[in-house]
JSON list of C-alpha atoms in Angstrom, two decimals:
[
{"chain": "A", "resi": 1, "resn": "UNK", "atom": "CA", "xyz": [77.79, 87.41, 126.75]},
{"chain": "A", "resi": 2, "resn": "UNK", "atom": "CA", "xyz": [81.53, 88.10, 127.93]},
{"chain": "A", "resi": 3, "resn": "UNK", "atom": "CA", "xyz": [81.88, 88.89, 124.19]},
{"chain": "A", "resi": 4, "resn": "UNK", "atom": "CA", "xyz": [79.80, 91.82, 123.79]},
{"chain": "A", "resi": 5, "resn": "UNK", "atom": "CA", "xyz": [82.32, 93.21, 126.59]},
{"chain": "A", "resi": 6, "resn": "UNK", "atom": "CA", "xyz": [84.80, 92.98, 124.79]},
{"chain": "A", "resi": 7, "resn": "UNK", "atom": "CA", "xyz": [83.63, 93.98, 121.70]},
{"chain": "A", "resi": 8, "resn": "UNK", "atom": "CA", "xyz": [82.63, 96.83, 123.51]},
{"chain": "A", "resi": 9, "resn": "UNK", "atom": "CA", "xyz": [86.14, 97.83, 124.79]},
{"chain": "A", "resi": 10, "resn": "UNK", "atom": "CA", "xyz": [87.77, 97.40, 121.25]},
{"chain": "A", "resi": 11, "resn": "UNK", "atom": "CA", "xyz": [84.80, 99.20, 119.49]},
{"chain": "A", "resi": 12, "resn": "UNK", "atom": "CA", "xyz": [85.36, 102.24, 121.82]},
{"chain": "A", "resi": 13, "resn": "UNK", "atom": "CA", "xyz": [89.44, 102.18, 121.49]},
{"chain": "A", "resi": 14, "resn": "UNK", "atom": "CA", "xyz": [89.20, 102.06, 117.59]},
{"chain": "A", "resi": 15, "resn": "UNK", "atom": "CA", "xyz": [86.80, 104.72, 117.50]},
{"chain": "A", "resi": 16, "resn": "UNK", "atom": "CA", "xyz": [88.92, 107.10, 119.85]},
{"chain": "A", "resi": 17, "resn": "UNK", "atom": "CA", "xyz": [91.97, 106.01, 117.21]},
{"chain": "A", "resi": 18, "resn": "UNK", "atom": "CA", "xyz": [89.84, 107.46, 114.64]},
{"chain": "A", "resi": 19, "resn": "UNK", "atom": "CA", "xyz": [89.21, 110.80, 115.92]},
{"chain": "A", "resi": 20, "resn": "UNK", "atom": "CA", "xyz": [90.51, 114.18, 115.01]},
{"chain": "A", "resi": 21, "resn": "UNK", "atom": "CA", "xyz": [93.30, 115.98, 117.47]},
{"chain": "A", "resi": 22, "resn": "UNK", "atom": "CA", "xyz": [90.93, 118.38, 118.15]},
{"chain": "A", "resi": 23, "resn": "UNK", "atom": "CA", "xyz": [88.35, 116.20, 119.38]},
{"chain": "A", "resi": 24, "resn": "UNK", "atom": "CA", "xyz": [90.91, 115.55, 122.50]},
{"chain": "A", "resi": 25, "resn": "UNK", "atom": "CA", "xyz": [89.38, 112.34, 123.75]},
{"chain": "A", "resi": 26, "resn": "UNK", "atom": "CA", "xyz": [92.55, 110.36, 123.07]},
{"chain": "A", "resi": 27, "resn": "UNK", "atom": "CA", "xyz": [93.12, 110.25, 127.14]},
{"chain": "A", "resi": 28, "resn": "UNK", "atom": "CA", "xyz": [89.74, 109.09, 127.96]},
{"chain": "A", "resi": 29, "resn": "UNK", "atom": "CA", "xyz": [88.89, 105.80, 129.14]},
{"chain": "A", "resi": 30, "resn": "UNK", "atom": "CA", "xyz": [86.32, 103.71, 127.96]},
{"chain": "A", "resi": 31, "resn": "UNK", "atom": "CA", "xyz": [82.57, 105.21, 126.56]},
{"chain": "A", "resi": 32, "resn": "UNK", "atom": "CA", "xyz": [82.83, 108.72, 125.59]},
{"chain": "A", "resi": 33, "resn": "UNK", "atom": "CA", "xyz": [79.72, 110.73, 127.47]},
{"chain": "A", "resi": 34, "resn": "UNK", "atom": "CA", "xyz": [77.60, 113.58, 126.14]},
{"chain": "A", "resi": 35, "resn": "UNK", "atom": "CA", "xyz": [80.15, 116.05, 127.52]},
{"chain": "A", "resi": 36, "resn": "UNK", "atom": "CA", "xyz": [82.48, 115.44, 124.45]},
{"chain": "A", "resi": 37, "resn": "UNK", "atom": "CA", "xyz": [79.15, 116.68, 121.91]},
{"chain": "A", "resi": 38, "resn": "UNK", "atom": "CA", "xyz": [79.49, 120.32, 122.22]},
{"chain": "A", "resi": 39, "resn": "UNK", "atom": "CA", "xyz": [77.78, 122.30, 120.11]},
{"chain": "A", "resi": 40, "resn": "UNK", "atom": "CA", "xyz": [81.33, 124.25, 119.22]},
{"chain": "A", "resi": 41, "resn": "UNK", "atom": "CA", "xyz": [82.72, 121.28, 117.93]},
{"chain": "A", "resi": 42, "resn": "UNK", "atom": "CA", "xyz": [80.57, 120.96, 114.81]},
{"chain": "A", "resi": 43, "resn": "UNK", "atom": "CA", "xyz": [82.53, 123.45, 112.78]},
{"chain": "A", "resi": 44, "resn": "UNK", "atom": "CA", "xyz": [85.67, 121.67, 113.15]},
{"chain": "A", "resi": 45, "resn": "UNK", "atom": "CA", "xyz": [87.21, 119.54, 110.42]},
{"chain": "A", "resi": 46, "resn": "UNK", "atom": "CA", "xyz": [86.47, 115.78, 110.89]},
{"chain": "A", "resi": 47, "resn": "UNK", "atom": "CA", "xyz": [87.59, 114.61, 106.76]},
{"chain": "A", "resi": 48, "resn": "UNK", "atom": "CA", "xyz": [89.66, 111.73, 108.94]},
{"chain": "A", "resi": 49, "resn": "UNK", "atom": "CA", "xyz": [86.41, 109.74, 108.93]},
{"chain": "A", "resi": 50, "resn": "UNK", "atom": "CA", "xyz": [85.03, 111.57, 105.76]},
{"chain": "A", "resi": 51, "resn": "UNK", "atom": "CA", "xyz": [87.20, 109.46, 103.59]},
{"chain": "A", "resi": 52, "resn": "UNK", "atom": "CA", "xyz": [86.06, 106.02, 101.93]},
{"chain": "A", "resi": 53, "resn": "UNK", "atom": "CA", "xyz": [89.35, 103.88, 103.22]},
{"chain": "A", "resi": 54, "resn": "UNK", "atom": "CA", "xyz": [89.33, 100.67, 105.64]},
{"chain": "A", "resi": 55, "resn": "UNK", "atom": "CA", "xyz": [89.05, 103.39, 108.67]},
{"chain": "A", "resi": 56, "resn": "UNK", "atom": "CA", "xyz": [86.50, 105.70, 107.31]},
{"chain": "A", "resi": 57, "resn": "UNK", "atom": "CA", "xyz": [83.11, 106.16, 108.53]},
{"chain": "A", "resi": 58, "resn": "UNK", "atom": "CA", "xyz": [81.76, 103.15, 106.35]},
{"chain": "A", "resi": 59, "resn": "UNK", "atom": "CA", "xyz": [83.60, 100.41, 108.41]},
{"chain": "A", "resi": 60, "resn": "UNK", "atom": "CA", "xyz": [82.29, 102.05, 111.68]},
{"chain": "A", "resi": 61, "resn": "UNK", "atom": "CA", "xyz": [78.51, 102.14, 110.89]},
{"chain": "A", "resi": 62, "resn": "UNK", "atom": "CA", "xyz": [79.14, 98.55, 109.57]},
{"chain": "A", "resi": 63, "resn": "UNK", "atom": "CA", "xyz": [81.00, 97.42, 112.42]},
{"chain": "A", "resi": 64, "resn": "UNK", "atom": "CA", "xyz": [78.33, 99.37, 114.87]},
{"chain": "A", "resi": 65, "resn": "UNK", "atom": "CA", "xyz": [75.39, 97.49, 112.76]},
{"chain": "A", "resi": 66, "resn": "UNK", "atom": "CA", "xyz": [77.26, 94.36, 113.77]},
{"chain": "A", "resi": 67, "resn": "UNK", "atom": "CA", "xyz": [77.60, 95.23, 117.13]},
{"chain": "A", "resi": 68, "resn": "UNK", "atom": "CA", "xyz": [73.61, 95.99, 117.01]},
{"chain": "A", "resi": 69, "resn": "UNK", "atom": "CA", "xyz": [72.62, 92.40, 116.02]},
{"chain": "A", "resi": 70, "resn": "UNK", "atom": "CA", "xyz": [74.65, 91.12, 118.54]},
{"chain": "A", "resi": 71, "resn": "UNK", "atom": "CA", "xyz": [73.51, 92.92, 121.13]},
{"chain": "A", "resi": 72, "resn": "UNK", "atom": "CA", "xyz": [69.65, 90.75, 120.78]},
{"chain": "A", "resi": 73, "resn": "UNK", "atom": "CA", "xyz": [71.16, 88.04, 122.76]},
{"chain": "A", "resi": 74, "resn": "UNK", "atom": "CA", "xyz": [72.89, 90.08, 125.64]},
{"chain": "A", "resi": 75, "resn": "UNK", "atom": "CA", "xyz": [71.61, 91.97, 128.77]},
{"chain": "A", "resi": 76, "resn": "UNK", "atom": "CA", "xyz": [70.05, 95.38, 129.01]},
{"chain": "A", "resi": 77, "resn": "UNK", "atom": "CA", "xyz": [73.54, 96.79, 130.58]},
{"chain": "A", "resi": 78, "resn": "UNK", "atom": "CA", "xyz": [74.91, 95.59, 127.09]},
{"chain": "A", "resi": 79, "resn": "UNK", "atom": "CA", "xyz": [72.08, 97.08, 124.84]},
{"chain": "A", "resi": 80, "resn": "UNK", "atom": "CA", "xyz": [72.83, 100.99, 126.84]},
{"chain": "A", "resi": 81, "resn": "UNK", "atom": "CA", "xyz": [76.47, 100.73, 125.86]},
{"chain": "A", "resi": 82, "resn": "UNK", "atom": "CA", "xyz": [75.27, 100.26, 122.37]},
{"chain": "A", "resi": 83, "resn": "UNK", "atom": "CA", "xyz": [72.91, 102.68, 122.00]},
{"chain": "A", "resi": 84, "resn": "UNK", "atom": "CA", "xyz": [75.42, 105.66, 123.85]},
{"chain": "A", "resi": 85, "resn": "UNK", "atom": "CA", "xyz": [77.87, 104.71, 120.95]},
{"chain": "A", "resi": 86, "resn": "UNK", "atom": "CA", "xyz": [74.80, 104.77, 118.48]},
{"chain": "A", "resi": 87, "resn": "UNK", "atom": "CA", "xyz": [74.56, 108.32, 119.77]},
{"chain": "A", "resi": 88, "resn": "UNK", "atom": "CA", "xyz": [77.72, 109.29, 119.44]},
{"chain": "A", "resi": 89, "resn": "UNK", "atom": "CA", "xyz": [78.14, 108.34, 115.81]},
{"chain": "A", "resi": 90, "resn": "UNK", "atom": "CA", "xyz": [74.78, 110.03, 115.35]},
{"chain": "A", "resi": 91, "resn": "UNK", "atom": "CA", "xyz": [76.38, 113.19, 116.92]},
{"chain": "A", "resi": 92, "resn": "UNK", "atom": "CA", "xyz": [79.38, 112.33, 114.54]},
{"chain": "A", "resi": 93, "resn": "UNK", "atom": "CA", "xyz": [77.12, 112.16, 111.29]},
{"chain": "A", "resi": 94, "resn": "UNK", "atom": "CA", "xyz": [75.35, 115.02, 112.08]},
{"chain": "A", "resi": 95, "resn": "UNK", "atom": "CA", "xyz": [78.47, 117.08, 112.71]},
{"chain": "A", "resi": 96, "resn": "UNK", "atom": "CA", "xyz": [80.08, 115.87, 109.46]},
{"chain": "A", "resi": 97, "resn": "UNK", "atom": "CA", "xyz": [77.29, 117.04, 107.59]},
{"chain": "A", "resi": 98, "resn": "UNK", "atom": "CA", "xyz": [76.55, 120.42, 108.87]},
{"chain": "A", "resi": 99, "resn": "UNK", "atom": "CA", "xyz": [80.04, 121.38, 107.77]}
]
């Protein structure tokens, strides 16, 4: 499914749009890898996806969710891109709520 490529790309250059300064990801090309969840990072400020607008954190779980059911039809490469950006919005959630 050439789609779920694509999809992929898209998903991972919004997301990166999204993301505070501090994060400093902005540069990085394509999936974002367990390197970028430090533990230091958590006490930074992320209200940019805190809010309840067309960008906030609502959209992305909604859009990932989408993503998710799509993904039943595609290969098992396509399936392990989805789940590392599960687990970086997991990282994400967590973060936002331990600060």
């Amino acid at each position: 499914l050439k789609d779920l490529m694509t999809m992929s790309e898209e998903w991972w250059k919004f997301w990166k749009v999204l993301q505070p300064e501090w994060h400093d990801i902005h540069g990085i090309k394509g999936p974002l890898r367990q390197s970028h969840c430090e533990e230091s990072i958590r006490v930074k400020d992320w209200d940019e996806l805190s809010k309840c607008r067309v960008n906030g954190i609502v959209t992305v779980v909604a859009g990932l969710a989408f993503w998710g059911y799509l993904t039943t039809g595609g290969t098992c490469h396509q399936k392990d891109i989805w789940e590392n950006v599960v687990e970086e919005l997991k990282w994400v959630l967590q973060s936002m709520t331990s600060t």
